[in-house]
Coordinates of C-alpha atoms in Angstrom, one line a residue:
R9 CA 7.0 19.8 4.1
K10 CA 6.9 16.3 2.6
V11 CA 8.8 17.8 -0.2
A12 CA 11.4 19.1 1.5
G13 CA 11.6 15.9 3.7
M14 CA 12.5 14.4 0.1
L15 CA 15.0 16.9 -0.7
T16 CA 17.1 16.3 2.7
L17 CA 17.1 12.6 1.8
A18 CA 18.3 13.3 -2.0
S19 CA 20.8 15.7 -0.5
K20 CA 21.9 12.9 1.9
L21 CA 22.0 10.4 -0.4
K22 CA 24.2 12.7 -2.9
R23 CA 26.9 13.6 0.1
D24 CA 26.8 9.7 1.2
D25 CA 27.7 8.9 -2.5
G26 CA 30.4 11.5 -2.6
L27 CA 31.7 10.3 0.7
K28 CA 31.9 6.4 -0.5
G29 CA 34.0 8.0 -3.4
S30 CA 36.7 8.5 -1.0
R31 CA 36.5 5.3 1.0
T32 CA 37.3 1.8 0.0
S33 CA 34.2 0.7 -1.5
A34 CA 34.9 -2.8 -0.5
S35 CA 34.1 -1.7 3.5
T36 CA 30.7 -1.2 2.1
S37 CA 28.5 -4.2 2.8
D38 CA 25.9 -5.5 0.4
S39 CA 22.8 -5.0 2.5
T40 CA 23.9 -1.2 2.8
R41 CA 24.5 -0.6 -1.0
R42 CA 21.2 -2.7 -1.5
V43 CA 19.7 0.4 1.0
S44 CA 20.9 3.0 -0.8
V45 CA 19.4 1.7 -3.8
R46 CA 16.1 1.5 -2.3
D47 CA 16.3 4.8 -1.1
K48 CA 17.8 6.3 -4.2
L49 CA 14.7 4.8 -6.0
L50 CA 12.1 5.9 -3.6
V51 CA 13.2 9.5 -3.7
K52 CA 12.1 9.4 -7.1
E53 CA 9.0 7.1 -6.5
V54 CA 7.7 9.0 -3.9
A55 CA 7.9 12.6 -6.4
E56 CA 5.9 10.6 -8.9
L57 CA 3.4 9.1 -6.3
E58 CA 2.5 12.5 -4.9
A59 CA 2.1 13.9 -7.7
N60 CA -0.5 11.0 -9.6
L61 CA -2.1 10.6 -6.3
P62 CA -5.9 9.5 -6.7
C63 CA -8.0 12.1 -5.3
T64 CA -9.2 9.5 -2.8
C65 CA -5.9 8.7 -1.4
K66 CA -3.9 10.8 1.2
V67 CA 0.0 9.6 1.8
H68 CA 1.6 10.1 5.4
F69 CA 5.2 9.8 6.1
P70 CA 5.8 9.7 9.8
D71 CA 9.2 10.3 9.4
P72 CA 10.2 12.0 6.0
N73 CA 13.6 10.6 6.3
K74 CA 12.4 7.2 6.3
L75 CA 10.8 7.2 2.6
H76 CA 10.2 3.2 2.8
C77 CA 7.6 3.4 6.2
F78 CA 4.2 5.1 5.1
Q79 CA 0.8 4.8 5.4
L80 CA -1.8 5.4 3.3
T81 CA -5.6 6.8 3.5
V82 CA -7.9 5.5 1.0
S83 CA -11.4 7.3 1.2
P84 CA -13.7 5.9 -1.6
D85 CA -15.8 8.3 -3.1
E86 CA -18.4 5.4 -4.4
G87 CA -19.2 1.9 -4.0
Y88 CA -19.7 0.3 -1.0
Y89 CA -17.0 1.4 1.1
Q90 CA -18.3 5.0 0.5
G91 CA -17.6 7.3 3.4
G92 CA -15.2 5.2 5.2
K93 CA -11.6 5.9 6.0
F94 CA -9.4 3.1 5.2
Q95 CA -5.5 3.2 6.8
F96 CA -2.9 1.1 5.2
E97 CA 0.7 0.6 6.3
T98 CA 3.2 0.3 3.7
E99 CA 6.9 -0.6 4.4
V100 CA 9.4 -1.0 1.4
P101 CA 12.2 -4.0 2.3
D102 CA 15.8 -3.3 1.5
A103 CA 15.4 -5.7 -1.5
Y104 CA 12.9 -3.7 -3.3
N105 CA 12.2 -3.1 -5.9
M106 CA 13.5 -6.6 -6.9
V107 CA 10.1 -7.7 -4.1
P108 CA 7.3 -5.9 -3.6
P109 CA 6.6 -3.4 -0.9
K110 CA 4.6 -5.1 2.4
V111 CA 1.3 -3.7 3.0
K112 CA -1.4 -4.7 6.0
C113 CA -4.5 -2.6 6.1
L114 CA -5.0 -1.3 10.0
T115 CA -8.4 -0.6 9.9
K116 CA -11.1 -3.4 10.3
I117 CA -13.2 -4.1 7.0
W118 CA -15.6 -6.3 6.2
H119 CA -13.9 -7.1 2.4
P120 CA -13.5 -10.2 0.4
N121 CA -10.0 -9.2 -0.5
I122 CA -8.9 -8.2 3.0
T123 CA -8.8 -10.0 5.9
E124 CA -10.1 -8.5 9.3
T125 CA -6.8 -9.1 10.2
G126 CA -5.4 -6.8 7.2
E127 CA -3.9 -9.4 4.8
I128 CA -4.3 -8.1 1.2
C129 CA -5.3 -9.9 -1.6
L130 CA -3.9 -7.9 -4.4
S131 CA -1.6 -9.6 -7.0
L132 CA 0.8 -7.0 -7.3
L133 CA 1.5 -7.3 -4.0
R134 CA 2.4 -11.3 -4.5
E135 CA 6.1 -11.8 -5.5
H136 CA 5.4 -14.7 -7.7
S137 CA 1.6 -14.8 -9.3
I138 CA 0.7 -17.5 -11.6
D139 CA -1.4 -15.2 -13.7
G140 CA 1.7 -13.0 -14.6
T141 CA 0.2 -10.2 -12.8
G142 CA 2.4 -10.4 -9.8
W143 CA 5.3 -8.0 -8.6
A144 CA 8.0 -7.0 -11.1
P145 CA 10.6 -4.3 -10.9
T146 CA 9.0 -2.5 -13.4
R147 CA 6.5 -1.8 -11.2
T148 CA 6.2 1.4 -8.8
L149 CA 4.9 2.9 -5.5
K150 CA 2.3 4.4 -7.5
D151 CA 0.8 1.3 -9.2
V152 CA 1.0 -0.3 -5.5
V153 CA -1.5 3.0 -4.3
W154 CA -3.8 2.6 -7.2
G155 CA -3.8 -0.8 -6.7
L156 CA -4.9 -0.7 -2.8
N157 CA -7.4 2.7 -4.3
S158 CA -9.0 0.1 -7.1
L159 CA -9.7 -2.7 -4.2
F160 CA -12.8 -0.4 -3.4
T161 CA -13.9 0.1 -7.0
D162 CA -12.9 -2.0 -10.1
L163 CA -10.8 -4.5 -8.5
L164 CA -13.3 -5.6 -5.8
N165 CA -13.2 -9.1 -6.1
F166 CA -16.0 -11.8 -4.9
D167 CA -14.9 -14.6 -7.2
D168 CA -11.2 -15.2 -5.8
P169 CA -11.3 -13.9 -1.7
L170 CA -9.1 -14.2 0.7
N171 CA -11.9 -13.7 3.2
I172 CA -14.4 -16.1 1.9
E173 CA -17.0 -15.4 4.8
A174 CA -17.5 -11.9 3.4
A175 CA -17.4 -13.1 -0.3
E176 CA -20.1 -15.8 0.6
H177 CA -22.2 -13.2 2.9
H178 CA -22.2 -11.1 -0.8
L179 CA -23.6 -14.0 -2.6
R180 CA -26.3 -15.0 -0.2
D181 CA -27.4 -11.6 0.7
K182 CA -26.2 -8.4 -0.9
E183 CA -28.2 -5.8 1.4
D184 CA -27.4 -7.9 4.7
F185 CA -23.5 -7.5 2.9
R186 CA -23.7 -3.8 2.6
D187 CA -25.4 -3.3 6.3
K188 CA -22.4 -5.3 7.5
V189 CA -19.8 -2.7 5.8
D190 CA -21.7 0.3 6.9
E191 CA -21.4 -1.7 10.6
Y192 CA -17.6 -2.0 10.1
I193 CA -17.1 1.9 8.8
K194 CA -19.1 3.4 11.8
R195 CA -17.5 1.3 14.1
Y196 CA -14.0 1.1 12.6
A197 CA -13.4 3.5 9.5
R198 CA -14.3 7.3 10.4

């Protein structure tokens, strides 16, 4: 079903290109042109993403004609967050791929790199990054999904936290931190 949606959008984009050629291109605004660039990129990137999805991730497109809005579910199979299902909402802005997608965690979580309100600290989602690991036009949705997935394993970072309280909790009492993570999973992430 997802592939059919992508094919529908791909054929619509081709059809729109044909129509544009017959009209005066001066009437096409920059933002319309930018959106179609984004949408063309997304058709390719979504196909690549679905072919290379981590086994712990599922992607859902509420509207198959809007590839710029999708949900990601990460179900970690190891570590502190094993057994939880964490929902992320991803919106790809018109200026993509010059700017990163906007991502929010919809599941309440006790995590050093994700606030309880859903803000995420992941360098590749930053437009400007001091260390050079931020967003670049060469990055793709696949990088974003793999990065979000890694926040539950190898990118779990207690040394540079966004949720300082969670990081300090871990530093103070790892066992109690694990208990609170488990409590949040039972309450919010099933």
